[in-house]
Tab-separated table of C-alpha atoms in Angstrom:
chain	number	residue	atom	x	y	z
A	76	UNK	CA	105.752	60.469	151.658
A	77	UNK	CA	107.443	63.044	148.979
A	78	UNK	CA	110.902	61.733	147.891
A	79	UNK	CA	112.907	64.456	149.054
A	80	UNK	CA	115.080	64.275	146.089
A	81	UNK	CA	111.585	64.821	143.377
A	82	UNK	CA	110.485	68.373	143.033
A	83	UNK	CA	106.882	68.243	144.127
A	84	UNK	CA	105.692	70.500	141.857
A	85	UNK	CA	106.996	70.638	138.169
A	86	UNK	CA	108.783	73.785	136.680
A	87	UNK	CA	106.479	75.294	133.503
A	88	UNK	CA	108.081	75.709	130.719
A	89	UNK	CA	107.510	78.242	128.023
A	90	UNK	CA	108.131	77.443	124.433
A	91	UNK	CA	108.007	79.873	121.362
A	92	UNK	CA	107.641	77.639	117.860
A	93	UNK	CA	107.150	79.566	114.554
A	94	UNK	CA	106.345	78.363	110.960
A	95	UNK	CA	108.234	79.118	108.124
A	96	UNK	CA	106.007	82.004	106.537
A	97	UNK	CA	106.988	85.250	108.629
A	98	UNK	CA	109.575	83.872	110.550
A	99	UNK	CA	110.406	87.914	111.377
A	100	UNK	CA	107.442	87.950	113.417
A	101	UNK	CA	107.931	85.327	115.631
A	102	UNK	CA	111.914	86.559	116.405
A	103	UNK	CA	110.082	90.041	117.246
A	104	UNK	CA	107.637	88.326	119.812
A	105	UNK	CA	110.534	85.938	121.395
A	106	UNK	CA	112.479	89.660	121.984
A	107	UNK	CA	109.740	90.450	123.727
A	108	UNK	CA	109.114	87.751	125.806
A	109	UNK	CA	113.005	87.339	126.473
A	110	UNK	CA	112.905	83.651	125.015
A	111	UNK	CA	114.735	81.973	122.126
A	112	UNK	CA	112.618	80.574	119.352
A	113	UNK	CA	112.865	76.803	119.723
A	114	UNK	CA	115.542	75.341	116.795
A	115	UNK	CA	113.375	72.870	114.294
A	116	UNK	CA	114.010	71.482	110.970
A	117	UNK	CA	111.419	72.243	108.435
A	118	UNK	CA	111.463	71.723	105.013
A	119	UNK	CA	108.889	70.596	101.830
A	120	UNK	CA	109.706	67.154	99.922
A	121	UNK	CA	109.795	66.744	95.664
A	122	UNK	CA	106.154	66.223	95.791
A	123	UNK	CA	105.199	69.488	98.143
A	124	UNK	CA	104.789	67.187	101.524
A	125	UNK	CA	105.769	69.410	104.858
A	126	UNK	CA	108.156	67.651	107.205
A	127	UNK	CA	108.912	69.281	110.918
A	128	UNK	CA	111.102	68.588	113.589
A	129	UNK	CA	112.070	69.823	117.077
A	130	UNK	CA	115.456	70.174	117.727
A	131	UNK	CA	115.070	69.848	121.503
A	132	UNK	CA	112.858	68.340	123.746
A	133	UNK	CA	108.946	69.624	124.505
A	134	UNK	CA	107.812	67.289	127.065
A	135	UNK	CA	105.948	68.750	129.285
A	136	UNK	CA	106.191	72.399	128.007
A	137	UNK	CA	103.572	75.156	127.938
A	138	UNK	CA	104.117	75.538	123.731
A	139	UNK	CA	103.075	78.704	121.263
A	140	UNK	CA	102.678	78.251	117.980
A	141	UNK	CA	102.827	81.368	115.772
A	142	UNK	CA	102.049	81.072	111.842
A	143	UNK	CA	101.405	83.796	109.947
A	144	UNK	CA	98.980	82.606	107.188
A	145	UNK	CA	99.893	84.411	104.249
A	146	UNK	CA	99.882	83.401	100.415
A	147	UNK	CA	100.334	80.161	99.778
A	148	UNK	CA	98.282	79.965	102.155
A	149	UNK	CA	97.318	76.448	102.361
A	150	UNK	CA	100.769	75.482	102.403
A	151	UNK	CA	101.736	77.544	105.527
A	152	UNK	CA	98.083	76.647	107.321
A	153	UNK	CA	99.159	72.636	107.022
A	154	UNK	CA	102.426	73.314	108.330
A	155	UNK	CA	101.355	74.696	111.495
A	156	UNK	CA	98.291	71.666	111.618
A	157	UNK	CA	101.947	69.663	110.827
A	158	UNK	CA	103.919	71.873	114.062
A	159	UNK	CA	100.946	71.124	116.333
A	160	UNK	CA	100.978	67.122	115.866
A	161	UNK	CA	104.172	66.846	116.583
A	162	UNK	CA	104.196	68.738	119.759
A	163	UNK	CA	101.320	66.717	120.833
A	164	UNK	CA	103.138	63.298	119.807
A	165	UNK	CA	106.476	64.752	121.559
A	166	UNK	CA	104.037	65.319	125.129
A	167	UNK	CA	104.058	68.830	124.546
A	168	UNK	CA	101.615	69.363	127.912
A	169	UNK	CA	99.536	72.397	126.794
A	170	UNK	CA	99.853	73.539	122.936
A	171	UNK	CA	98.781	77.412	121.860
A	172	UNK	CA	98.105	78.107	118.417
A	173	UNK	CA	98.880	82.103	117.317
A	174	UNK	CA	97.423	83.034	114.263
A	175	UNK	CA	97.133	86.699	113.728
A	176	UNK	CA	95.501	86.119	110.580
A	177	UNK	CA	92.827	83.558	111.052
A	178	UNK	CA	92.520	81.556	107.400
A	179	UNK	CA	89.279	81.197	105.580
A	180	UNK	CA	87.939	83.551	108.041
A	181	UNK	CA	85.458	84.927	105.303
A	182	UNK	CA	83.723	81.394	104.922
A	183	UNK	CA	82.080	81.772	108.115
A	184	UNK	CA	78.638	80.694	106.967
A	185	UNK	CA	76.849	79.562	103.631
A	186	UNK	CA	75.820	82.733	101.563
A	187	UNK	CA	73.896	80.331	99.074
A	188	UNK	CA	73.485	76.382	99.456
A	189	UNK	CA	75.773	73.711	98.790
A	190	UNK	CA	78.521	76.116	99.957
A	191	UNK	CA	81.011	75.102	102.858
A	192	UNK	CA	81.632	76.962	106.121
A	193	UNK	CA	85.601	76.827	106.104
A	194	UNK	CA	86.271	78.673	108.721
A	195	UNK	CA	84.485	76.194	110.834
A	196	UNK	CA	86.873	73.333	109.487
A	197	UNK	CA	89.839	75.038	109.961
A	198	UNK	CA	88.982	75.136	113.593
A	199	UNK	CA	88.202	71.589	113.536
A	200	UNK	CA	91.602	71.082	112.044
A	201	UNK	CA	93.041	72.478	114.842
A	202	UNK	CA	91.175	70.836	117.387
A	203	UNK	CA	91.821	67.133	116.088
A	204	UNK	CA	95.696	68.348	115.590
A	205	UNK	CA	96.049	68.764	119.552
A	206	UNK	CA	95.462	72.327	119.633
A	207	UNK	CA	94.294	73.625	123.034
A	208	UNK	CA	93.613	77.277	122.702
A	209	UNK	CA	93.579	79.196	119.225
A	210	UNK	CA	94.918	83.493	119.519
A	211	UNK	CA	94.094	85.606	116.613
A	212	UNK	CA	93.827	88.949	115.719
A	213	UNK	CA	90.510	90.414	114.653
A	214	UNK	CA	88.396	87.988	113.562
A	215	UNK	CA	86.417	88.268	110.294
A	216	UNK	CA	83.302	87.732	112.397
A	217	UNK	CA	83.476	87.453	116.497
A	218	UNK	CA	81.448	83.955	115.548
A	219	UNK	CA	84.486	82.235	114.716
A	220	UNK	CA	84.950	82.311	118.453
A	221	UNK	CA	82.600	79.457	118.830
A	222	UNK	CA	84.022	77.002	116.136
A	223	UNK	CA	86.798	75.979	117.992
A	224	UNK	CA	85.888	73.552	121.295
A	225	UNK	CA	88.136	75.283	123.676
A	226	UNK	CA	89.421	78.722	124.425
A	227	UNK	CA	89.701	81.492	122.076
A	228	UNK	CA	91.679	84.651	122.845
A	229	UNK	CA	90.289	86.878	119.872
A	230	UNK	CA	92.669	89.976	120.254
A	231	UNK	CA	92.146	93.348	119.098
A	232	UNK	CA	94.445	95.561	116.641
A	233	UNK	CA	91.995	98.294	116.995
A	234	UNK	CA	94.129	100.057	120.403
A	235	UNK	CA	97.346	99.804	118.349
A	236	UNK	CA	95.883	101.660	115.311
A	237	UNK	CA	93.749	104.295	117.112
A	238	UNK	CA	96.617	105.648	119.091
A	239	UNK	CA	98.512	106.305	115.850
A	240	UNK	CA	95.815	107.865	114.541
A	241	UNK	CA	95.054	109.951	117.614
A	242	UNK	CA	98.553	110.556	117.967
A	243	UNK	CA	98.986	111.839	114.425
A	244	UNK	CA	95.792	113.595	113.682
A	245	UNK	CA	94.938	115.110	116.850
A	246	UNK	CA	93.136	118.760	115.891
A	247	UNK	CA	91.319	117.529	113.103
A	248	UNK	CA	87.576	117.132	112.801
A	249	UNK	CA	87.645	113.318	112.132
A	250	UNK	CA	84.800	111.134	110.807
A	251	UNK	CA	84.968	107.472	111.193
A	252	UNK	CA	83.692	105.694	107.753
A	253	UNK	CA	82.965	102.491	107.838
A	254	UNK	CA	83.710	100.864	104.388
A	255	UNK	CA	80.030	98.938	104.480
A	256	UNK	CA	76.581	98.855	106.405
A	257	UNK	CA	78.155	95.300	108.074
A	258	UNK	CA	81.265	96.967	110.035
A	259	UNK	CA	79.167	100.109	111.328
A	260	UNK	CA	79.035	98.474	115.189
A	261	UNK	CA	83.432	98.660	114.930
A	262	UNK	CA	83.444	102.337	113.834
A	263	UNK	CA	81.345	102.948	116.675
A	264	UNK	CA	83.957	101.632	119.074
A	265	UNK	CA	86.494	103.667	116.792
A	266	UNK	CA	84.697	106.597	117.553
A	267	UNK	CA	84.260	105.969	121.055
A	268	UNK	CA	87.869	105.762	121.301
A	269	UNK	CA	88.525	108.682	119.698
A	270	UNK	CA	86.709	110.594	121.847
A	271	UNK	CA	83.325	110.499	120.164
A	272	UNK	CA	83.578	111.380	116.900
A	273	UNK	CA	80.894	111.006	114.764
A	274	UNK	CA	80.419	108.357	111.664
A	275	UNK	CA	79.401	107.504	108.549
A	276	UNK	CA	79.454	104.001	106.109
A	277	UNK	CA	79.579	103.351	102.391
A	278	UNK	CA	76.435	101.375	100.939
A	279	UNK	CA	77.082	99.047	98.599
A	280	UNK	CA	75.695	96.502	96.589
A	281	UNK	CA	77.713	93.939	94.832
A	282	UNK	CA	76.990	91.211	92.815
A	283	UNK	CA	76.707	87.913	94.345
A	284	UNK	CA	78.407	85.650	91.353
A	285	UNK	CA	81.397	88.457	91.166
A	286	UNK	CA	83.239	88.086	94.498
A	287	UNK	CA	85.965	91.212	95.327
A	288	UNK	CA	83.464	93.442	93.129
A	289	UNK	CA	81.349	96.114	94.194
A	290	UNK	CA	78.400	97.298	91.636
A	291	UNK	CA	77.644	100.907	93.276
A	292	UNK	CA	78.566	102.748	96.669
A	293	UNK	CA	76.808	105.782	98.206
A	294	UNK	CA	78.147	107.796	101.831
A	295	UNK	CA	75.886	108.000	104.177
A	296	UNK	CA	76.897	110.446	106.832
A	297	UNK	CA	78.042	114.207	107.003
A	298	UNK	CA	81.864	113.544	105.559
A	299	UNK	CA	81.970	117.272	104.400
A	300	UNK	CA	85.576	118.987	105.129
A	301	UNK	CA	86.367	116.528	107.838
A	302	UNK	CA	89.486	113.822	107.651
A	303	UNK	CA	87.900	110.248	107.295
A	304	UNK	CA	89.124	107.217	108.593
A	305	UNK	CA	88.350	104.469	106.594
A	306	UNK	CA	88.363	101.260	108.959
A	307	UNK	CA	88.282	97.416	108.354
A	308	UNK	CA	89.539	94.041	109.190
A	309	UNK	CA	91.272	93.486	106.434
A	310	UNK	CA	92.344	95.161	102.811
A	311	UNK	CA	92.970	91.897	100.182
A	312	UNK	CA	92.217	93.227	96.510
A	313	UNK	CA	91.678	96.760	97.806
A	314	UNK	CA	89.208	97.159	95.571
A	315	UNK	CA	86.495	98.328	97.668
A	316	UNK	CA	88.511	100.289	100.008
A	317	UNK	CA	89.950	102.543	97.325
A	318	UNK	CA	86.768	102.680	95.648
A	319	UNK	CA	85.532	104.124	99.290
A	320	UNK	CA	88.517	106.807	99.515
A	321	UNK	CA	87.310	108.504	95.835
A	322	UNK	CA	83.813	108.386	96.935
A	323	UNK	CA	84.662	110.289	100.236
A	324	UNK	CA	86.538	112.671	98.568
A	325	UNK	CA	84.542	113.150	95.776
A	326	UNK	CA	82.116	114.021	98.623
A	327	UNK	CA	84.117	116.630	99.925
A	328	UNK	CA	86.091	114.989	102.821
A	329	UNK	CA	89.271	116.762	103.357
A	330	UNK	CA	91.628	114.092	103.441
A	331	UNK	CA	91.313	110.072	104.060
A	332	UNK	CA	93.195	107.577	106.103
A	333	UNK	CA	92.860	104.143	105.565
A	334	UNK	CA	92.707	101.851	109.028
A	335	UNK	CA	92.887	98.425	108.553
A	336	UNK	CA	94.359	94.923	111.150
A	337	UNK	CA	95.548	92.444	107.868
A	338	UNK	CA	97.147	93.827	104.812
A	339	UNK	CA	96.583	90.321	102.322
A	340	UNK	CA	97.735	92.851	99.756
A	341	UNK	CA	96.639	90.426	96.559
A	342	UNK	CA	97.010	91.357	92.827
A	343	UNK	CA	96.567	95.211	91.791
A	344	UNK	CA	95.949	96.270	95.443
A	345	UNK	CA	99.796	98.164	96.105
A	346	UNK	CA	98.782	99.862	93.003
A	347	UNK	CA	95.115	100.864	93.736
A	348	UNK	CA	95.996	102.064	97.660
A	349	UNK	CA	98.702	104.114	96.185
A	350	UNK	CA	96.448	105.713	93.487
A	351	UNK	CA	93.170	105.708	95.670
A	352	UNK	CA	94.095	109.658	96.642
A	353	UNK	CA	94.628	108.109	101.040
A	354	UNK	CA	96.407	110.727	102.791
A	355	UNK	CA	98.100	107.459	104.599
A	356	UNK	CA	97.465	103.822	104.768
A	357	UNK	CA	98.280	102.107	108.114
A	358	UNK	CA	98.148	98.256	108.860
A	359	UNK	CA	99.625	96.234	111.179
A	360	UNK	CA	102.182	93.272	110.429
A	361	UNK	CA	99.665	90.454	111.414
A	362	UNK	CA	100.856	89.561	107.478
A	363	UNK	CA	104.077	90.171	106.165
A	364	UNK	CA	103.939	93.248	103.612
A	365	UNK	CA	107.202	92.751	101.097
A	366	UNK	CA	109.026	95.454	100.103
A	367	UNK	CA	107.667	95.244	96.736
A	368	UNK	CA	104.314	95.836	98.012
A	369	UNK	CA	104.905	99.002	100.330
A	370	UNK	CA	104.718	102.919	99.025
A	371	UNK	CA	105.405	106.105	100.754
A	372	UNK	CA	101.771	106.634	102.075
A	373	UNK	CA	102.300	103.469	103.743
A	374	UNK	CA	102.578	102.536	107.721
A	375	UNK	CA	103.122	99.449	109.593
A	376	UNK	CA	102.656	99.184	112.888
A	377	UNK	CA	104.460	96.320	114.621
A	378	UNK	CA	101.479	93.529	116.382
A	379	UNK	CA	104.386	91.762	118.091
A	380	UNK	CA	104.196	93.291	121.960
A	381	UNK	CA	100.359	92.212	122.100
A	382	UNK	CA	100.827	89.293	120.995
A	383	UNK	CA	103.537	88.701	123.738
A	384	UNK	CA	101.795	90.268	126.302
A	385	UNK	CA	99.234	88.367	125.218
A	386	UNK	CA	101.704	85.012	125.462
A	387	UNK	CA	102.937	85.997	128.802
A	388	UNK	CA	99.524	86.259	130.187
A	389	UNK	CA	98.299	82.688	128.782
A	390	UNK	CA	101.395	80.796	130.366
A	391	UNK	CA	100.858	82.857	133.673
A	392	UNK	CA	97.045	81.815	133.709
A	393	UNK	CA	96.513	85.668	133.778
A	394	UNK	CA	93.733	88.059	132.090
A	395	UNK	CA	93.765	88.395	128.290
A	396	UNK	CA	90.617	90.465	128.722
A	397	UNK	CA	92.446	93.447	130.996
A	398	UNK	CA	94.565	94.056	128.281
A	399	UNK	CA	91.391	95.349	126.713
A	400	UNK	CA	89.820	97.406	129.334
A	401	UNK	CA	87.468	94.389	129.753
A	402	UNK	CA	86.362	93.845	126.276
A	403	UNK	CA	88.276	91.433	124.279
């Protein structure tokens, strides 16, 4: 017989936790979701060591974990490994790591041997942390999926950017470039979802022992007085990408617009978007872009209502995938 003073069937509880590296993007999800972002006390000892506390109690709470891993990005990676163990030691009952930036993402298999597959540990990581379900945001390669031994909600940024581009370009004859042969199957869903337009890549050959550097580039595709849009995962030297923009133009496109989910944004890339000749360059805030790293071309689109949605959904024990017409 049920006491009649014990509930019978517990309350869930939604927690929001965020790490210390874009602590802006986890305020604009918890607006979302109508939810304060759980107090903690985080801070680095002399020697670099990452300590974390919860303020309040976890037990038994549904808990999301967002980190945004940006440079250093080691440090901020172990303090959300860190933020995970202790919700597990505190009882936390089901923990939810967000990253809309998976790390090490590129190391998803061995190019030449005695290399390491890091993106493979990292999930590991994770796993022997207490993680139960990883969220990210465009994936370097949709195999990442199956590193981690549990549920993966790999979310797309490609909705989010398309409607701005739809939005702001509507009229023109648009060609969707991919930047290489190895992202041609996305600019076919790019072009699918703007309404069929046709597409084109850059071939290029780089050098194997000179990572970030590209030896030679050719368009293949009919670019010819038509606005490109130049889409990718990710922009990190920018290198390549502004090396794409000259050789579309130089080709005769009529203008270019850069497309890309994560703008890393390392060394001389501010400076070679800026210069590349892009009619605009739009990214979404899966990374924190400083102010010292933005220019007029520039857009940002905010990634924090999918994520939320996407929160929402996971503590309901809804549908990721319908957020995505089915295909996430």
């Amino acid at each position: 017989m049920v006491n009649p003073m014990m509930p019978g069937t517990p309350k869930k509880n939604l927690m929001l936790f965020g790490g210390r590296a874009y602590p802006e993007l986890t305020e604009e999800v918890a607006k979302h979701l109508n939810v304060t972002v759980t107090p903690q006390s985080a801070y680095d000892f002399a020697n670099g060591e990452i300590f974390v506390r919860f303020e309040e109690s976890v037990r038994g709470c549904d808990a999301f974990v967002i980190q945004s891993h940006t440079a250093p990005i080691n440090q901020w990676l172990m303090e959300q490994l860190i933020m995970v163990d202790a919700l597990k030691r505190a009882s936390a009952k089901r923990i939810t790591v967000i990253m809309p930036y998976y790390p090490y993402g590129r190391q998803d298999k061995k190019h030449r041997g005695r290399e390491p597959i890091s993106a493979r540990l990292v999930a590991d990581l994770f796993k022997t942390a207490g993680a139960d379900r990883l969220v990210s945001v465009d994936l370097h390669t949709a195999q990442i999926q199956g590193f981690f031994d549990g549920p993966v909600d790999h979310l797309w940024a490609m909705p989010l950017l398309a409607d701005h581009i739809r939005g702001k370009y509507a009229g023109h004859d648009i060609t969707v470039v991919s930047p290489d042969s190895g992202r041609t199957k996305l600019a076919e869903k790019w072009a699918d979802t703007l309404g069929g337009a046709p597409i084109a890549f850059i071939h290029k050959t780089r050098d194997p022992l000179r990572p970030n550097e590209v030896v030679s580039n050719r368009v293949v595709g009919n670019v010819a007085g038509r606005l490109c849009i130049v889409i990718d995962d990710m922009v990190d030297t920018g290198g390549t990408i502004a090396g794409a923009v000259k050789q579309l133009l130089a080709e005769g496109a009529e203008d270019v617009v850069i497309a890309a989910t994560h703008g890393i944004l390392s060394g001389p890339a501010t400076e070679r978007l800026s210069n590349s000749g892009a009619r605009e360059v739009v990214f979404t805030d899966t990374l924190p872009i400083p102010a010292e790293k933005r220019f007029p071309q520039m857009t940002v689109l905010s990634i924090a209502p999918l994520l939320a949605r996407v929160i929402q959904e996971v503590f309901e024990d809804g549908s990721v995938t319908s957020l995505f017409d089915g295909n996430a």
